[in-house]
Amino acid sequence: MAGGDPRVAGGRLTIDLDALVANYRLLAEHSTPAEAAAVVKADAYGLGTAPVVRALTAAGCRRFFVALPEEGLAVRQAAPAAEIYVFNGLFSPEAAAFYREGRLLPVLNSQADLSIWEAHGWDDGEEPRPCALHVETGMNRLGLTAERTRILAQENALTGALTPRLVISHLACADTADHPMNRQQLKSFQVLSALFPESESSLANSAGIFLGGGFLCDMTRPGIALYGGAPVGGVANPMHAVVTAEARIAQLRQVRAGQTVSYGATPVTRDTLVAVAATGYADGYHRAASGAGVPLRRSLAEGAAGFIAGQRVPVIGRVTMDLTLFDVTALGPDTLKVGDFIELFGDNMPIDEVASAAGTIAYELLTALGRRYHRHYLYSGAPA
Ligand SMILES: *Cc1c(COP(=O)(O)O)cnc(C)c1O
């Protein structure tokens, strides 16, 4: 989708596809001997399906996962030869037409999905009704129960009606390496996937890749780590930053001690130089990132910070729809001017830190990125 015109947009997103490719290579290496697919749901976590899929394809990625059939069609346009799986399964027989059109593979999550696919699925040459099967191992979100999986495997052994290409499950606590849930899920998954000896298996998301060993199975499914988010908490992030979000300074103003700023009138206790930046919650800069002392901040004392001229600059007062105030007192009035860009997150402000200051996760900051930013892509690779 078109971004803002760079001459007038309130902010810009720089999306570094070389960093994305470097992250893919690192994850593929950690996945060995399994193959690394790529999760590109929600418009490639907000970064843009087509450029992301083309760069990953050029880097050797052949398999993609999305949440919905229409996302799958967008991936198909960018990657004519890819294998494309759709996590959320089939809602109705009408959905099957989308799968046929895009040669998409549904991840079947329930008995209803199985019935619809058997009746309405497409055939891939010798392979009738190609699909993946999601088995439940602890998330209780999507996936066939262990009991139903066993019945299906028995039926299949007799009729051969539906042989999934891939059997998957999803880890609930992979970012906490020593959580007992990880081992439990792996054990359940090994038992259930073994019922389909002809199918490949896949369990690990980004964090799961760093659990290593048996968690790798035949295929891994990284998402957030491709886009620079930390796969695991509490250790240095091994991934390269992919997205830099910046907002333009619309105005610089001096606020005196005793005055207030923004909605709700947050008191200002010392003379403060404020940079009014042209980004807000309508651009995905969360209102929960508001500055220290704003009453809506209950459990987290500190608000988010931006970065400019070598300095971290805290958000002050409430984040509003189109504007956010930063305390730039430390930089003095002569360093900054209207039109300069404040980094919201990127190389200098780790996205996970900003997310955590807003009480959320990098996934949400990326997928909430608004449409008003000017977007530009850095890429030195050959266009795919
Ligand atoms: C989103 C998703 C992934 C990717 O997870 P990350 O934590 O972003 O790596 C993998 N598998 C499933 C089923 C998902 O829904």
Coordinates of C-alpha atoms and ligand atoms in Angstrom, one line a residue, residues 39 41 45 65 87-88 134 141 168-170 203-207 221-227 363, ligand 1:
V39 CA 5.9 -16.4 8.5
K41 CA 1.1 -13.1 7.9
Y45 CA 4.3 -8.1 10.3
F65 CA 3.0 -19.1 6.1
F87 CA -2.7 -21.0 9.3
N88 CA -6.3 -20.2 10.0
H134 CA -2.4 -28.7 13.0
R141 CA -6.2 -22.1 20.1
I168 CA 2.4 -28.7 12.8
S169 CA 1.8 -27.5 16.3
H170 CA 2.6 -24.2 18.1
L203 CA 6.9 -27.0 15.7
A204 CA 9.3 -24.1 16.2
N205 CA 8.5 -20.4 15.8
S206 CA 11.4 -17.9 16.2
A207 CA 11.9 -18.6 19.9
R221 CA 8.5 -21.2 11.2
P222 CA 10.2 -17.9 12.2
G223 CA 8.3 -14.7 12.1
I224 CA 9.3 -11.9 14.5
A225 CA 13.0 -12.7 14.5
L226 CA 13.1 -12.2 10.7
Y227 CA 11.9 -8.6 11.3
Y363 CA 4.9 -7.9 17.3
Ligands
LIG1 C1 2.7 -16.3 14.0 C2 3.1 -17.7 14.1 C3 4.4 -18.2 14.0 C4 5.6 -17.2 14.0 O1 5.8 -16.9 15.3 P1 7.0 -15.9 15.8 O2 6.9 -15.9 17.2 O3 6.7 -14.5 15.1 O4 8.3 -16.4 15.2 C5 4.6 -19.5 13.9 N1 3.6 -20.4 13.9 C6 2.3 -20.0 14.1 C7 1.3 -21.1 14.2 C8 2.0 -18.7 14.2 O5 0.7 -18.3 14.4

